[in-house]
Amino acid sequence: MLKLVLSILLTISPVWPLGINPLPGDPFLIINKKTNQLTLIDENRVQTTISVSTGKKEDLTPEGLFTITVKAANPYYRKKDIVGGDEDNPLGTRWIGFDANNTDGRMYGIHGTNNPGSIGKYVSQGCVRMQNEAIESIYDFIPLGTKVLITNSDKGFQELAKEYGAIE
């Protein structure tokens, strides 16, 4: 009986089949530092492309394939003890953290901003900054475990998504 229950749970589990991520059709984020744009790939196609800000020096925003490990609405800004929802909070209204440089997703992230005029520029300390409305629009579509590729490339988002298996 236990084998039957386990078999059923594994078959209907939302994380089954276990394996590489992204699988074609899974959500996948690509951030291109060269263009300061983020693209959400989902259901085998580009869903949206949004302007972002990245590191004021090229090496501040890490490059590579990372995993979303933390999400928070109205995040707390620890460095200056600013509560979530405060208009002085530089993290804005949402935090989507990823595991760059062997961190737990609380050091590097994609987040909103209290300075919307900074979007599209090289101004951050390493995070990827978006307008609050933009991050709020994609926040619910990005589950924990989603892969995020950060690159500095001349390749298009479609080409990068195919290269990393997010699009068939």
Tab-separated table of C-alpha atoms in Angstrom:
chain	number	residue	atom	x	y	z
A	1	MET	CA	0.000	0.000	0.000
A	2	LEU	CA	2.831	2.407	0.882
A	3	LYS	CA	4.432	1.803	-2.509
A	4	LEU	CA	1.150	2.634	-4.214
A	5	VAL	CA	0.741	5.897	-2.265
A	6	LEU	CA	4.341	6.946	-2.980
A	7	SER	CA	3.921	6.078	-6.633
A	8	ILE	CA	0.786	8.212	-6.892
A	9	LEU	CA	2.370	11.151	-5.035
A	10	LEU	CA	5.457	11.105	-7.230
A	11	THR	CA	3.371	10.916	-10.372
A	12	ILE	CA	1.128	13.888	-9.522
A	13	SER	CA	3.745	15.941	-7.692
A	14	PRO	CA	4.336	19.421	-9.150
A	15	VAL	CA	8.087	18.789	-8.974
A	16	TRP	CA	7.896	15.582	-10.982
A	17	PRO	CA	9.691	14.716	-13.156
A	18	LEU	CA	12.740	15.544	-11.119
A	19	GLY	CA	15.618	16.647	-13.261
A	20	ILE	CA	17.279	19.598	-14.854
A	21	ASN	CA	15.718	22.996	-14.701
A	22	PRO	CA	14.651	24.705	-16.786
A	23	LEU	CA	12.708	22.181	-18.742
A	24	PRO	CA	11.100	23.538	-21.896
A	25	GLY	CA	7.991	25.385	-20.776
A	26	ASP	CA	9.278	26.174	-17.256
A	27	PRO	CA	9.709	29.786	-16.154
A	28	PHE	CA	13.247	31.039	-16.827
A	29	LEU	CA	14.705	34.518	-16.331
A	30	ILE	CA	17.466	35.997	-18.464
A	31	ILE	CA	19.176	39.239	-17.519
A	32	ASN	CA	21.492	40.782	-20.080
A	33	LYS	CA	23.829	43.328	-18.489
A	34	LYS	CA	24.854	44.587	-21.930
A	35	THR	CA	21.315	45.865	-22.611
A	36	ASN	CA	20.096	46.170	-18.987
A	37	GLN	CA	17.045	44.074	-19.776
A	38	LEU	CA	15.322	41.141	-18.097
A	39	THR	CA	13.237	38.650	-20.028
A	40	LEU	CA	10.744	36.173	-18.605
A	41	ILE	CA	10.573	32.960	-20.609
A	42	ASP	CA	7.541	30.787	-19.848
A	43	GLU	CA	5.453	28.255	-21.749
A	44	ASN	CA	8.168	27.950	-24.426
A	45	ARG	CA	8.265	31.615	-25.378
A	46	VAL	CA	9.333	35.091	-24.365
A	47	GLN	CA	6.517	36.489	-22.227
A	48	THR	CA	7.921	39.952	-21.496
A	49	THR	CA	11.110	42.012	-21.605
A	50	ILE	CA	11.646	44.704	-18.979
A	51	SER	CA	14.290	47.399	-18.428
A	52	VAL	CA	16.466	46.900	-15.337
A	53	SER	CA	19.513	48.386	-13.663
A	54	THR	CA	22.647	46.393	-12.888
A	55	GLY	CA	25.972	46.984	-11.151
A	56	LYS	CA	27.709	50.328	-11.467
A	57	LYS	CA	30.893	48.337	-12.150
A	58	GLU	CA	30.747	45.356	-14.502
A	59	ASP	CA	31.918	42.838	-11.894
A	60	LEU	CA	29.342	43.835	-9.238
A	61	THR	CA	26.403	41.958	-10.759
A	62	PRO	CA	27.524	38.312	-10.926
A	63	GLU	CA	27.232	36.380	-14.172
A	64	GLY	CA	26.171	32.768	-14.467
A	65	LEU	CA	23.231	30.423	-14.042
A	66	PHE	CA	21.607	30.754	-10.612
A	67	THR	CA	18.514	29.518	-8.776
A	68	ILE	CA	15.778	31.588	-7.147
A	69	THR	CA	15.885	30.661	-3.453
A	70	VAL	CA	13.985	33.436	-1.638
A	71	LYS	CA	10.980	35.635	-2.376
A	72	ALA	CA	9.559	38.411	-0.233
A	73	ALA	CA	6.816	40.989	-0.589
A	74	ASN	CA	7.716	44.315	1.033
A	75	PRO	CA	11.222	43.164	1.978
A	76	TYR	CA	13.080	44.421	5.017
A	77	TYR	CA	16.310	46.333	4.230
A	78	ARG	CA	18.798	45.054	6.797
A	79	LYS	CA	21.720	47.373	6.011
A	80	LYS	CA	19.832	50.442	7.198
A	81	ASP	CA	17.091	48.818	9.294
A	82	ILE	CA	14.250	49.980	7.010
A	83	VAL	CA	10.993	48.058	7.252
A	84	GLY	CA	9.199	46.732	4.203
A	85	GLY	CA	6.686	49.107	2.701
A	86	ASP	CA	8.581	52.226	3.830
A	87	GLU	CA	9.042	54.726	0.986
A	88	ASP	CA	12.733	55.057	1.933
A	89	ASN	CA	13.324	51.325	1.385
A	90	PRO	CA	15.657	50.979	-1.637
A	91	LEU	CA	14.454	47.389	-2.239
A	92	GLY	CA	11.021	48.578	-3.265
A	93	THR	CA	8.010	46.294	-2.993
A	94	ARG	CA	9.408	42.858	-3.951
A	95	TRP	CA	12.582	40.765	-3.538
A	96	ILE	CA	13.441	37.707	-5.642
A	97	GLY	CA	16.754	36.394	-4.316
A	98	PHE	CA	19.134	34.018	-6.077
A	99	ASP	CA	22.122	31.949	-4.979
A	100	ALA	CA	25.020	33.800	-6.652
A	101	ASN	CA	28.535	33.432	-5.245
A	102	ASN	CA	27.515	30.668	-2.816
A	103	THR	CA	24.989	32.869	-1.019
A	104	ASP	CA	21.514	31.941	0.179
A	105	GLY	CA	19.507	34.416	-1.898
A	106	ARG	CA	19.598	37.228	0.638
A	107	MET	CA	22.643	38.987	-0.790
A	108	TYR	CA	21.858	39.100	-4.518
A	109	GLY	CA	18.415	39.597	-5.899
A	110	ILE	CA	16.037	41.125	-8.357
A	111	HIS	CA	14.091	43.810	-6.541
A	112	GLY	CA	12.018	46.944	-6.861
A	113	THR	CA	13.271	50.424	-6.114
A	114	ASN	CA	12.382	53.708	-4.466
A	115	ASN	CA	14.314	55.460	-7.259
A	116	PRO	CA	12.506	54.692	-10.537
A	117	GLY	CA	14.707	57.153	-12.454
A	118	SER	CA	17.653	54.785	-11.996
A	119	ILE	CA	16.168	52.044	-14.176
A	120	GLY	CA	18.139	51.260	-17.319
A	121	LYS	CA	21.421	52.494	-15.825
A	122	TYR	CA	24.492	50.921	-14.282
A	123	VAL	CA	23.957	52.025	-10.677
A	124	SER	CA	23.461	49.084	-8.315
A	125	GLN	CA	25.805	47.443	-5.822
A	126	GLY	CA	25.239	44.108	-7.591
A	127	CYS	CA	21.512	43.451	-7.528
A	128	VAL	CA	19.155	43.741	-10.460
A	129	ARG	CA	16.806	46.667	-9.916
A	130	MET	CA	13.352	47.055	-11.509
A	131	GLN	CA	10.483	49.492	-11.229
A	132	ASN	CA	8.072	48.341	-8.516
A	133	GLU	CA	5.214	47.909	-10.977
A	134	ALA	CA	7.394	45.731	-13.208
A	135	ILE	CA	8.588	43.363	-10.489
A	136	GLU	CA	5.073	43.130	-9.078
A	137	SER	CA	3.823	42.084	-12.539
A	138	ILE	CA	6.179	39.074	-12.739
A	139	TYR	CA	6.552	38.171	-9.034
A	140	ASP	CA	3.759	35.570	-8.907
A	141	PHE	CA	5.011	33.855	-12.079
A	142	ILE	CA	8.465	33.131	-10.618
A	143	PRO	CA	8.375	30.108	-8.292
A	144	LEU	CA	11.234	29.167	-5.995
A	145	GLY	CA	13.638	26.972	-7.948
A	146	THR	CA	13.343	29.042	-11.130
A	147	LYS	CA	16.642	29.426	-12.941
A	148	VAL	CA	18.027	32.864	-13.716
A	149	LEU	CA	20.779	33.462	-16.249
A	150	ILE	CA	22.797	36.651	-15.912
A	151	THR	CA	25.005	37.384	-18.879
A	152	ASN	CA	26.753	40.154	-20.778
A	153	SER	CA	26.015	39.015	-24.301
A	154	ASP	CA	25.345	40.135	-27.845
A	155	LYS	CA	22.995	37.141	-28.254
A	156	GLY	CA	19.247	37.656	-28.281
A	157	PHE	CA	16.970	36.364	-25.531
A	158	GLN	CA	15.414	33.726	-27.794
A	159	GLU	CA	18.848	32.346	-28.708
A	160	LEU	CA	19.982	32.286	-25.060
A	161	ALA	CA	16.772	30.561	-23.975
A	162	LYS	CA	17.261	27.827	-26.588
A	163	GLU	CA	20.910	27.443	-25.600
A	164	TYR	CA	19.918	26.853	-21.955
A	165	GLY	CA	16.993	24.533	-22.730
A	166	ALA	CA	14.172	26.898	-21.724
A	167	ILE	CA	12.688	26.879	-25.236
A	168	GLU	CA	12.448	23.914	-27.578
